[in-house]
């Protein structure tokens, strides 16, 4: 349809004004490649994505933290996996299988999140096996009775939730998004542990003692999961400034204690700390700190089960190498076929 004289110039004017607006917006928005863009995203509480430029130290910190988290999920399958064949009923076995399988899934989301930072997961496995990357100290303690499975679900997964919920707001998009699903599953893990201990704590004398003994052994290692006290925590301040971490180790530990005391009362078990009491003035429970020297010893490789955990992991990587090789060959064949068809 012919455009009326005069109308054309109006359209031109609108188009020109739009072009000016787009140009102005582009001028005002820092280039995604620049440091200013990174700083602006962090200040605005938005997410940094894999395509964005980021300081090298930020990338390295995230790789270290996400890899350590992924390794913890995978190594964490061992202490409870130890009880799958000996679960006291079919229902408990099914629940435990589902839980341990979830932990494998968490490891996979996290290795995938680390890979978006440009590192290969084979390299991360290698760093774990050579001892250059760590995993959570908690998984170096043995599971000696069935009640340990309940205590781990209640205390260890409970502590993991307190640590991980704030990570859902972490500044790195892929890590934050992985944490949302992980936290939903962790909450099932915590509930199944609580429920399992609840049943034991109302059972025979022997079962009650077994539940209490497990809580006695897992309490302090669970408190140590939050890491060294704030004064000794080397990476904390920078991680908080980058909004990777939202709360300090000590704040999270306190939150966990406050939450757990009341749950222990419902369960009918005692937390093994004679100095645990409500402090009216602080509005929090006072408690005895875990043994941080023991924590450092265990992190450095000298806990009760470090050697066993690493030997099992090495064995799993080596004996599963042919599966990984076959899966890679299949994926490559599939890709080639797709490309040929395209
Ligand atoms: Fe997990
Ligand atoms: Fe879990």
mmCIF file of N, CA, C and O in Angstrom, residues 152-244:
data_model
loop_
_atom_site.group_PDB
_atom_site.id
_atom_site.type_symbol
_atom_site.label_atom_id
_atom_site.label_comp_id
_atom_site.label_asym_id
_atom_site.label_seq_id
_atom_site.Cartn_x
_atom_site.Cartn_y
_atom_site.Cartn_z
ATOM 1 N N UNK A 152 23.530 -39.203 59.977
ATOM 2 C CA UNK A 152 24.092 -38.468 58.825
ATOM 3 C C UNK A 152 22.984 -37.676 58.134
ATOM 4 O O UNK A 152 23.133 -36.496 57.838
ATOM 5 N N UNK A 153 21.844 -38.343 57.880
ATOM 6 C CA UNK A 153 20.741 -37.634 57.220
ATOM 7 C C UNK A 153 20.327 -36.411 58.024
ATOM 8 O O UNK A 153 20.194 -35.308 57.495
ATOM 9 N N UNK A 154 20.138 -36.621 59.319
ATOM 10 C CA UNK A 154 19.656 -35.516 60.170
ATOM 11 C C UNK A 154 20.701 -34.407 60.312
ATOM 12 O O UNK A 154 20.416 -33.234 60.040
ATOM 13 N N UNK A 155 21.934 -34.785 60.700
ATOM 14 C CA UNK A 155 22.935 -33.760 61.024
ATOM 15 C C UNK A 155 23.756 -33.317 59.805
ATOM 16 O O UNK A 155 23.915 -32.125 59.561
ATOM 17 N N UNK A 156 24.259 -34.278 59.044
ATOM 18 C CA UNK A 156 25.176 -33.914 57.944
ATOM 19 C C UNK A 156 24.398 -33.265 56.792
ATOM 20 O O UNK A 156 24.775 -32.205 56.292
ATOM 21 N N UNK A 157 23.290 -33.896 56.396
ATOM 22 C CA UNK A 157 22.486 -33.268 55.340
ATOM 23 C C UNK A 157 21.840 -31.983 55.859
ATOM 24 O O UNK A 157 21.660 -31.016 55.114
ATOM 25 N N UNK A 158 21.515 -31.965 57.167
ATOM 26 C CA UNK A 158 20.967 -30.744 57.776
ATOM 27 C C UNK A 158 21.980 -29.603 57.692
ATOM 28 O O UNK A 158 21.638 -28.476 57.323
ATOM 29 N N UNK A 159 23.238 -29.900 58.017
ATOM 30 C CA UNK A 159 24.282 -28.867 57.936
ATOM 31 C C UNK A 159 24.498 -28.462 56.480
ATOM 32 O O UNK A 159 24.698 -27.279 56.169
ATOM 33 N N UNK A 160 24.425 -29.446 55.580
ATOM 34 C CA UNK A 160 24.615 -29.141 54.149
ATOM 35 C C UNK A 160 23.535 -28.165 53.675
ATOM 36 O O UNK A 160 23.818 -27.228 52.922
ATOM 37 N N UNK A 161 22.307 -28.339 54.148
ATOM 38 C CA UNK A 161 21.225 -27.432 53.728
ATOM 39 C C UNK A 161 21.519 -26.007 54.196
ATOM 40 O O UNK A 161 21.386 -25.050 53.427
ATOM 41 N N UNK A 162 21.945 -25.880 55.458
ATOM 42 C CA UNK A 162 22.228 -24.542 55.991
ATOM 43 C C UNK A 162 23.335 -23.869 55.153
ATOM 44 O O UNK A 162 23.272 -22.679 54.854
ATOM 45 N N UNK A 163 24.309 -24.652 54.740
ATOM 46 C CA UNK A 163 25.398 -24.143 53.909
ATOM 47 C C UNK A 163 24.937 -23.803 52.493
ATOM 48 O O UNK A 163 25.407 -22.860 51.874
ATOM 49 N N UNK A 164 24.036 -24.638 51.954
ATOM 50 C CA UNK A 164 23.745 -24.570 50.522
ATOM 51 C C UNK A 164 22.583 -23.665 50.150
ATOM 52 O O UNK A 164 22.544 -23.165 49.033
ATOM 53 N N UNK A 165 21.634 -23.435 51.088
ATOM 54 C CA UNK A 165 20.513 -22.559 50.735
ATOM 55 C C UNK A 165 21.019 -21.169 50.308
ATOM 56 O O UNK A 165 20.602 -20.657 49.267
ATOM 57 N N UNK A 166 21.970 -20.568 51.047
ATOM 58 C CA UNK A 166 22.460 -19.256 50.580
ATOM 59 C C UNK A 166 23.193 -19.347 49.229
ATOM 60 O O UNK A 166 23.257 -18.357 48.503
ATOM 61 N N UNK A 167 23.715 -20.536 48.893
ATOM 62 C CA UNK A 167 24.405 -20.671 47.599
ATOM 63 C C UNK A 167 23.428 -20.593 46.419
ATOM 64 O O UNK A 167 23.837 -20.380 45.288
ATOM 65 N N UNK A 168 22.128 -20.772 46.678
ATOM 66 C CA UNK A 168 21.129 -20.598 45.604
ATOM 67 C C UNK A 168 21.145 -19.149 45.116
ATOM 68 O O UNK A 168 20.641 -18.844 44.044
ATOM 69 N N UNK A 169 21.702 -18.225 45.930
ATOM 70 C CA UNK A 169 21.794 -16.815 45.522
ATOM 71 C C UNK A 169 23.231 -16.423 45.176
ATOM 72 O O UNK A 169 23.559 -15.239 45.104
ATOM 73 N N UNK A 170 24.063 -17.442 44.961
ATOM 74 C CA UNK A 170 25.464 -17.175 44.611
ATOM 75 C C UNK A 170 25.529 -16.405 43.287
ATOM 76 O O UNK A 170 24.656 -16.535 42.434
ATOM 77 N N UNK A 171 26.578 -15.587 43.113
ATOM 78 C CA UNK A 171 26.631 -14.720 41.929
ATOM 79 C C UNK A 171 26.915 -15.471 40.628
ATOM 80 O O UNK A 171 26.736 -14.913 39.555
ATOM 81 N N UNK A 172 27.366 -16.723 40.691
ATOM 82 C CA UNK A 172 27.641 -17.445 39.445
ATOM 83 C C UNK A 172 26.406 -18.292 39.061
ATOM 84 O O UNK A 172 26.041 -19.243 39.767
ATOM 85 N N UNK A 173 25.781 -17.936 37.939
ATOM 86 C CA UNK A 173 24.504 -18.522 37.528
ATOM 87 C C UNK A 173 24.438 -20.045 37.559
ATOM 88 O O UNK A 173 23.562 -20.613 38.232
ATOM 89 N N UNK A 174 25.345 -20.757 36.861
ATOM 90 C CA UNK A 174 25.210 -22.223 36.818
ATOM 91 C C UNK A 174 25.306 -22.882 38.198
ATOM 92 O O UNK A 174 24.631 -23.874 38.466
ATOM 93 N N UNK A 175 26.123 -22.323 39.081
ATOM 94 C CA UNK A 175 26.261 -22.890 40.433
ATOM 95 C C UNK A 175 24.971 -22.638 41.223
ATOM 96 O O UNK A 175 24.428 -23.543 41.859
ATOM 97 N N UNK A 176 24.476 -21.410 41.144
ATOM 98 C CA UNK A 176 23.261 -21.045 41.883
ATOM 99 C C UNK A 176 22.085 -21.920 41.429
ATOM 100 O O UNK A 176 21.319 -22.435 42.256
ATOM 101 N N UNK A 177 21.962 -22.117 40.118
ATOM 102 C CA UNK A 177 20.820 -22.895 39.614
ATOM 103 C C UNK A 177 20.930 -24.368 40.003
ATOM 104 O O UNK A 177 19.932 -25.016 40.324
ATOM 105 N N UNK A 178 22.154 -24.907 40.000
ATOM 106 C CA UNK A 178 22.332 -26.310 40.418
ATOM 107 C C UNK A 178 21.906 -26.464 41.876
ATOM 108 O O UNK A 178 21.291 -27.458 42.268
ATOM 109 N N UNK A 179 22.202 -25.448 42.689
ATOM 110 C CA UNK A 179 21.913 -25.524 44.124
ATOM 111 C C UNK A 179 20.425 -25.568 44.431
ATOM 112 O O UNK A 179 20.005 -26.114 45.450
ATOM 113 N N UNK A 180 19.606 -24.993 43.553
ATOM 114 C CA UNK A 180 18.160 -24.970 43.832
ATOM 115 C C UNK A 180 17.630 -26.397 43.872
ATOM 116 O O UNK A 180 16.949 -26.811 44.809
ATOM 117 N N UNK A 181 17.996 -27.183 42.888
ATOM 118 C CA UNK A 181 17.523 -28.575 42.865
ATOM 119 C C UNK A 181 18.198 -29.399 43.974
ATOM 120 O O UNK A 181 17.555 -30.211 44.629
ATOM 121 N N UNK A 182 19.493 -29.157 44.164
ATOM 122 C CA UNK A 182 20.221 -29.901 45.202
ATOM 123 C C UNK A 182 19.549 -29.686 46.561
ATOM 124 O O UNK A 182 19.332 -30.632 47.326
ATOM 125 N N UNK A 183 19.195 -28.439 46.854
ATOM 126 C CA UNK A 183 18.607 -28.147 48.178
ATOM 127 C C UNK A 183 17.271 -28.856 48.365
ATOM 128 O O UNK A 183 16.953 -29.303 49.464
ATOM 129 N N UNK A 184 16.486 -28.950 47.309
ATOM 130 C CA UNK A 184 15.202 -29.663 47.430
ATOM 131 C C UNK A 184 15.462 -31.115 47.808
ATOM 132 O O UNK A 184 14.784 -31.698 48.646
ATOM 133 N N UNK A 185 16.470 -31.719 47.168
ATOM 134 C CA UNK A 185 16.766 -33.124 47.461
ATOM 135 C C UNK A 185 17.388 -33.281 48.843
ATOM 136 O O UNK A 185 17.102 -34.253 49.548
ATOM 137 N N UNK A 186 18.222 -32.307 49.242
ATOM 138 C CA UNK A 186 18.838 -32.382 50.578
ATOM 139 C C UNK A 186 17.757 -32.356 51.653
ATOM 140 O O UNK A 186 17.918 -32.951 52.720
ATOM 141 N N UNK A 187 16.671 -31.644 51.379
ATOM 142 C CA UNK A 187 15.657 -31.552 52.416
ATOM 143 C C UNK A 187 14.962 -32.911 52.598
ATOM 144 O O UNK A 187 14.643 -33.297 53.723
ATOM 145 N N UNK A 188 14.807 -33.669 51.511
ATOM 146 C CA UNK A 188 14.325 -35.058 51.652
ATOM 147 C C UNK A 188 15.331 -35.893 52.445
ATOM 148 O O UNK A 188 14.968 -36.677 53.325
ATOM 149 N N UNK A 189 16.615 -35.689 52.197
ATOM 150 C CA UNK A 189 17.641 -36.468 52.911
ATOM 151 C C UNK A 189 17.589 -36.201 54.413
ATOM 152 O O UNK A 189 17.708 -37.101 55.235
ATOM 153 N N UNK A 190 17.416 -34.920 54.737
ATOM 154 C CA UNK A 190 17.391 -34.552 56.156
ATOM 155 C C UNK A 190 16.164 -35.167 56.830
ATOM 156 O O UNK A 190 16.252 -35.716 57.920
ATOM 157 N N UNK A 191 15.030 -35.119 56.150
ATOM 158 C CA UNK A 191 13.797 -35.654 56.741
ATOM 159 C C UNK A 191 13.863 -37.164 56.929
ATOM 160 O O UNK A 191 13.399 -37.698 57.927
ATOM 161 N N UNK A 192 14.453 -37.868 55.942
ATOM 162 C CA UNK A 192 14.491 -39.326 56.100
ATOM 163 C C UNK A 192 15.413 -39.709 57.263
ATOM 164 O O UNK A 192 15.140 -40.642 57.999
ATOM 165 N N UNK A 193 16.496 -38.940 57.453
ATOM 166 C CA UNK A 193 17.408 -39.214 58.570
ATOM 167 C C UNK A 193 16.718 -38.966 59.894
ATOM 168 O O UNK A 193 16.800 -39.779 60.828
ATOM 169 N N UNK A 194 16.011 -37.847 59.969
ATOM 170 C CA UNK A 194 15.282 -37.487 61.188
ATOM 171 C C UNK A 194 14.259 -38.568 61.520
ATOM 172 O O UNK A 194 14.173 -39.035 62.654
ATOM 173 N N UNK A 195 13.532 -39.006 60.497
ATOM 174 C CA UNK A 195 12.470 -39.999 60.718
ATOM 175 C C UNK A 195 13.052 -41.343 61.156
ATOM 176 O O UNK A 195 12.515 -41.997 62.047
ATOM 177 N N UNK A 196 14.181 -41.715 60.557
ATOM 178 C CA UNK A 196 14.821 -42.976 60.904
ATOM 179 C C UNK A 196 15.305 -42.949 62.360
ATOM 180 O O UNK A 196 15.100 -43.903 63.130
ATOM 181 N N UNK A 197 15.901 -41.824 62.767
ATOM 182 C CA UNK A 197 16.369 -41.698 64.159
ATOM 183 C C UNK A 197 15.194 -41.647 65.126
ATOM 184 O O UNK A 197 15.254 -42.175 66.234
ATOM 185 N N UNK A 198 14.111 -41.016 64.685
ATOM 186 C CA UNK A 198 12.903 -40.880 65.521
ATOM 187 C C UNK A 198 12.374 -42.263 65.897
ATOM 188 O O UNK A 198 12.004 -42.519 67.031
ATOM 189 N N UNK A 199 12.377 -43.165 64.905
ATOM 190 C CA UNK A 199 11.898 -44.534 65.150
ATOM 191 C C UNK A 199 12.847 -45.242 66.122
ATOM 192 O O UNK A 199 12.401 -45.877 67.089
ATOM 193 N N UNK A 200 14.156 -45.106 65.891
ATOM 194 C CA UNK A 200 15.127 -45.769 66.778
ATOM 195 C C UNK A 200 15.033 -45.228 68.209
ATOM 196 O O UNK A 200 15.117 -45.982 69.183
ATOM 197 N N UNK A 201 14.838 -43.898 68.315
ATOM 198 C CA UNK A 201 14.807 -43.272 69.645
ATOM 199 C C UNK A 201 13.560 -43.694 70.428
ATOM 200 O O UNK A 201 13.467 -43.449 71.622
ATOM 201 N N UNK A 202 12.610 -44.326 69.755
ATOM 202 C CA UNK A 202 11.413 -44.828 70.430
ATOM 203 C C UNK A 202 11.365 -46.363 70.437
ATOM 204 O O UNK A 202 10.324 -46.961 70.664
ATOM 205 N N UNK A 203 12.507 -46.967 70.136
ATOM 206 C CA UNK A 203 12.557 -48.427 70.046
ATOM 207 C C UNK A 203 13.003 -49.065 71.348
ATOM 208 O O UNK A 203 12.746 -48.544 72.442
ATOM 209 N N UNK A 204 13.678 -50.199 71.222
ATOM 210 C CA UNK A 204 14.172 -50.927 72.397
ATOM 211 C C UNK A 204 15.312 -50.130 73.031
ATOM 212 O O UNK A 204 15.851 -49.196 72.424
ATOM 213 N N UNK A 205 15.707 -50.526 74.209
ATOM 214 C CA UNK A 205 16.818 -49.881 74.919
ATOM 215 C C UNK A 205 18.060 -49.842 74.008
ATOM 216 O O UNK A 205 18.739 -48.839 73.879
ATOM 217 N N UNK A 206 18.314 -51.006 73.351
ATOM 218 C CA UNK A 206 19.498 -51.125 72.494
ATOM 219 C C UNK A 206 19.425 -50.124 71.319
ATOM 220 O O UNK A 206 20.423 -49.501 70.957
ATOM 221 N N UNK A 207 18.223 -50.013 70.742
ATOM 222 C CA UNK A 207 18.059 -49.087 69.610
ATOM 223 C C UNK A 207 18.235 -47.635 70.060
ATOM 224 O O UNK A 207 18.857 -46.833 69.372
ATOM 225 N N UNK A 208 17.707 -47.314 71.237
ATOM 226 C CA UNK A 208 17.850 -45.941 71.758
ATOM 227 C C UNK A 208 19.315 -45.616 72.009
ATOM 228 O O UNK A 208 19.792 -44.534 71.649
ATOM 229 N N UNK A 209 20.022 -46.594 72.585
ATOM 230 C CA UNK A 209 21.456 -46.363 72.844
ATOM 231 C C UNK A 209 22.216 -46.178 71.537
ATOM 232 O O UNK A 209 23.135 -45.371 71.435
ATOM 233 N N UNK A 210 21.826 -46.970 70.542
ATOM 234 C CA UNK A 210 22.505 -46.900 69.243
ATOM 235 C C UNK A 210 22.289 -45.508 68.616
ATOM 236 O O UNK A 210 23.220 -44.903 68.071
ATOM 237 N N UNK A 211 21.049 -44.993 68.712
ATOM 238 C CA UNK A 211 20.740 -43.660 68.163
ATOM 239 C C UNK A 211 21.561 -42.599 68.892
ATOM 240 O O UNK A 211 22.184 -41.724 68.267
ATOM 241 N N UNK A 212 21.598 -42.690 70.223
ATOM 242 C CA UNK A 212 22.330 -41.681 71.011
ATOM 243 C C UNK A 212 23.830 -41.730 70.699
ATOM 244 O O UNK A 212 24.479 -40.697 70.532
ATOM 245 N N UNK A 213 24.361 -42.960 70.592
ATOM 246 C CA UNK A 213 25.787 -43.115 70.304
ATOM 247 C C UNK A 213 26.135 -42.491 68.942
ATOM 248 O O UNK A 213 27.175 -41.836 68.785
ATOM 249 N N UNK A 214 25.246 -42.678 67.963
ATOM 250 C CA UNK A 214 25.508 -42.100 66.629
ATOM 251 C C UNK A 214 25.503 -40.575 66.714
ATOM 252 O O UNK A 214 26.377 -39.908 66.147
ATOM 253 N N UNK A 215 24.540 -40.007 67.437
ATOM 254 C CA UNK A 215 24.480 -38.541 67.577
ATOM 255 C C UNK A 215 25.737 -38.034 68.282
ATOM 256 O O UNK A 215 26.329 -37.030 67.876
ATOM 257 N N UNK A 216 26.183 -38.766 69.312
ATOM 258 C CA UNK A 216 27.404 -38.362 70.037
ATOM 259 C C UNK A 216 28.599 -38.280 69.087
ATOM 260 O O UNK A 216 29.422 -37.378 69.182
ATOM 261 N N UNK A 217 28.703 -39.249 68.173
ATOM 262 C CA UNK A 217 29.873 -39.280 67.278
ATOM 263 C C UNK A 217 29.787 -38.284 66.137
ATOM 264 O O UNK A 217 30.797 -37.801 65.643
ATOM 265 N N UNK A 218 28.558 -37.960 65.661
ATOM 266 C CA UNK A 218 28.434 -37.109 64.467
ATOM 267 C C UNK A 218 28.258 -35.625 64.770
ATOM 268 O O UNK A 218 28.373 -34.791 63.875
ATOM 269 N N UNK A 219 27.973 -35.285 66.033
ATOM 270 C CA UNK A 219 27.678 -33.883 66.363
ATOM 271 C C UNK A 219 28.849 -32.938 66.044
ATOM 272 O O UNK A 219 28.707 -32.016 65.239
ATOM 273 N N UNK A 220 30.015 -33.215 66.645
ATOM 274 C CA UNK A 220 31.127 -32.260 66.442
ATOM 275 C C UNK A 220 31.669 -32.263 65.007
ATOM 276 O O UNK A 220 31.922 -31.187 64.447
ATOM 277 N N UNK A 221 31.823 -33.439 64.363
ATOM 278 C CA UNK A 221 32.228 -33.386 62.945
ATOM 279 C C UNK A 221 31.226 -32.589 62.091
ATOM 280 O O UNK A 221 31.610 -31.916 61.139
ATOM 281 N N UNK A 222 29.923 -32.621 62.448
ATOM 282 C CA UNK A 222 28.933 -31.834 61.684
ATOM 283 C C UNK A 222 29.169 -30.342 61.893
ATOM 284 O O UNK A 222 29.070 -29.553 60.937
ATOM 285 N N UNK A 223 29.475 -29.943 63.141
ATOM 286 C CA UNK A 223 29.758 -28.514 63.389
ATOM 287 C C UNK A 223 31.003 -28.072 62.615
ATOM 288 O O UNK A 223 31.089 -26.937 62.142
ATOM 289 N N UNK A 224 31.965 -29.005 62.477
ATOM 290 C CA UNK A 224 33.209 -28.672 61.768
ATOM 291 C C UNK A 224 32.980 -28.506 60.267
ATOM 292 O O UNK A 224 33.806 -27.914 59.561
ATOM 293 N N UNK A 225 31.836 -29.027 59.757
ATOM 294 C CA UNK A 225 31.553 -28.910 58.310
ATOM 295 C C UNK A 225 31.493 -27.457 57.834
ATOM 296 O O UNK A 225 31.629 -27.187 56.648
ATOM 297 N N UNK A 226 31.234 -26.523 58.771
ATOM 298 C CA UNK A 226 31.122 -25.119 58.361
ATOM 299 C C UNK A 226 32.486 -24.468 58.181
ATOM 300 O O UNK A 226 32.567 -23.295 57.838
ATOM 301 N N UNK A 227 33.543 -25.252 58.424
ATOM 302 C CA UNK A 227 34.891 -24.740 58.179
ATOM 303 C C UNK A 227 35.478 -24.060 59.399
ATOM 304 O O UNK A 227 34.851 -23.990 60.456
ATOM 305 N N UNK A 228 36.711 -23.551 59.258
ATOM 306 C CA UNK A 228 37.394 -22.918 60.390
ATOM 307 C C UNK A 228 36.645 -21.678 60.869
ATOM 308 O O UNK A 228 35.810 -21.144 60.138
ATOM 309 N N UNK A 229 36.930 -21.222 62.090
ATOM 310 C CA UNK A 229 36.274 -20.002 62.572
ATOM 311 C C UNK A 229 36.621 -18.816 61.677
ATOM 312 O O UNK A 229 37.644 -18.840 60.987
ATOM 313 N N UNK A 230 35.759 -17.795 61.695
ATOM 314 C CA UNK A 230 35.906 -16.676 60.750
ATOM 315 C C UNK A 230 37.315 -16.069 60.741
ATOM 316 O O UNK A 230 37.835 -15.732 59.687
ATOM 317 N N UNK A 231 37.921 -15.952 61.916
ATOM 318 C CA UNK A 231 39.248 -15.340 61.999
ATOM 319 C C UNK A 231 40.296 -16.120 61.216
ATOM 320 O O UNK A 231 41.278 -15.554 60.741
ATOM 321 N N UNK A 232 40.099 -17.426 61.067
ATOM 322 C CA UNK A 232 41.101 -18.261 60.383
ATOM 323 C C UNK A 232 40.689 -18.647 58.961
ATOM 324 O O UNK A 232 41.347 -19.453 58.320
ATOM 325 N N UNK A 233 39.581 -18.117 58.501
ATOM 326 C CA UNK A 233 39.069 -18.559 57.195
ATOM 327 C C UNK A 233 39.679 -17.711 56.091
ATOM 328 O O UNK A 233 39.335 -16.538 55.927
ATOM 329 N N UNK A 234 40.599 -18.330 55.317
ATOM 330 C CA UNK A 234 41.408 -17.556 54.379
ATOM 331 C C UNK A 234 40.634 -16.964 53.203
ATOM 332 O O UNK A 234 40.902 -15.856 52.782
ATOM 333 N N UNK A 235 39.675 -17.704 52.664
ATOM 334 C CA UNK A 235 39.046 -17.242 51.419
ATOM 335 C C UNK A 235 37.756 -16.448 51.649
ATOM 336 O O UNK A 235 37.184 -15.928 50.713
ATOM 337 N N UNK A 236 37.294 -16.401 52.908
ATOM 338 C CA UNK A 236 35.945 -15.900 53.163
ATOM 339 C C UNK A 236 35.668 -14.467 52.697
ATOM 340 O O UNK A 236 34.677 -14.228 52.021
ATOM 341 N N UNK A 237 36.536 -13.523 53.082
ATOM 342 C CA UNK A 237 36.227 -12.110 52.830
ATOM 343 C C UNK A 237 36.051 -11.846 51.335
ATOM 344 O O UNK A 237 35.078 -11.219 50.912
ATOM 345 N N UNK A 238 36.979 -12.368 50.512
ATOM 346 C CA UNK A 238 36.870 -12.144 49.074
ATOM 347 C C UNK A 238 35.619 -12.811 48.505
ATOM 348 O O UNK A 238 34.930 -12.250 47.673
ATOM 349 N N UNK A 239 35.314 -14.026 48.979
ATOM 350 C CA UNK A 239 34.126 -14.739 48.489
ATOM 351 C C UNK A 239 32.849 -13.994 48.854
ATOM 352 O O UNK A 239 31.886 -14.013 48.092
ATOM 353 N N UNK A 240 32.853 -13.333 50.002
ATOM 354 C CA UNK A 240 31.666 -12.550 50.387
ATOM 355 C C UNK A 240 31.556 -11.321 49.479
ATOM 356 O O UNK A 240 30.468 -10.964 49.042
ATOM 357 N N UNK A 241 32.695 -10.675 49.180
ATOM 358 C CA UNK A 241 32.661 -9.482 48.325
ATOM 359 C C UNK A 241 32.163 -9.854 46.924
ATOM 360 O O UNK A 241 31.446 -9.086 46.286
ATOM 361 N N UNK A 242 32.515 -11.028 46.454
ATOM 362 C CA UNK A 242 32.066 -11.481 45.128
ATOM 363 C C UNK A 242 30.664 -12.079 45.171
ATOM 364 O O UNK A 242 30.172 -12.577 44.159
ATOM 365 N N UNK A 243 30.082 -12.133 46.355
ATOM 366 C CA UNK A 243 28.735 -12.704 46.546
ATOM 367 C C UNK A 243 28.650 -14.171 46.131
ATOM 368 O O UNK A 243 27.632 -14.646 45.651
ATOM 369 N N UNK A 244 29.787 -14.875 46.268
ATOM 370 C CA UNK A 244 29.750 -16.332 46.113
ATOM 371 C C UNK A 244 29.220 -16.865 47.444
ATOM 372 O O UNK A 244 28.341 -17.717 47.506
#
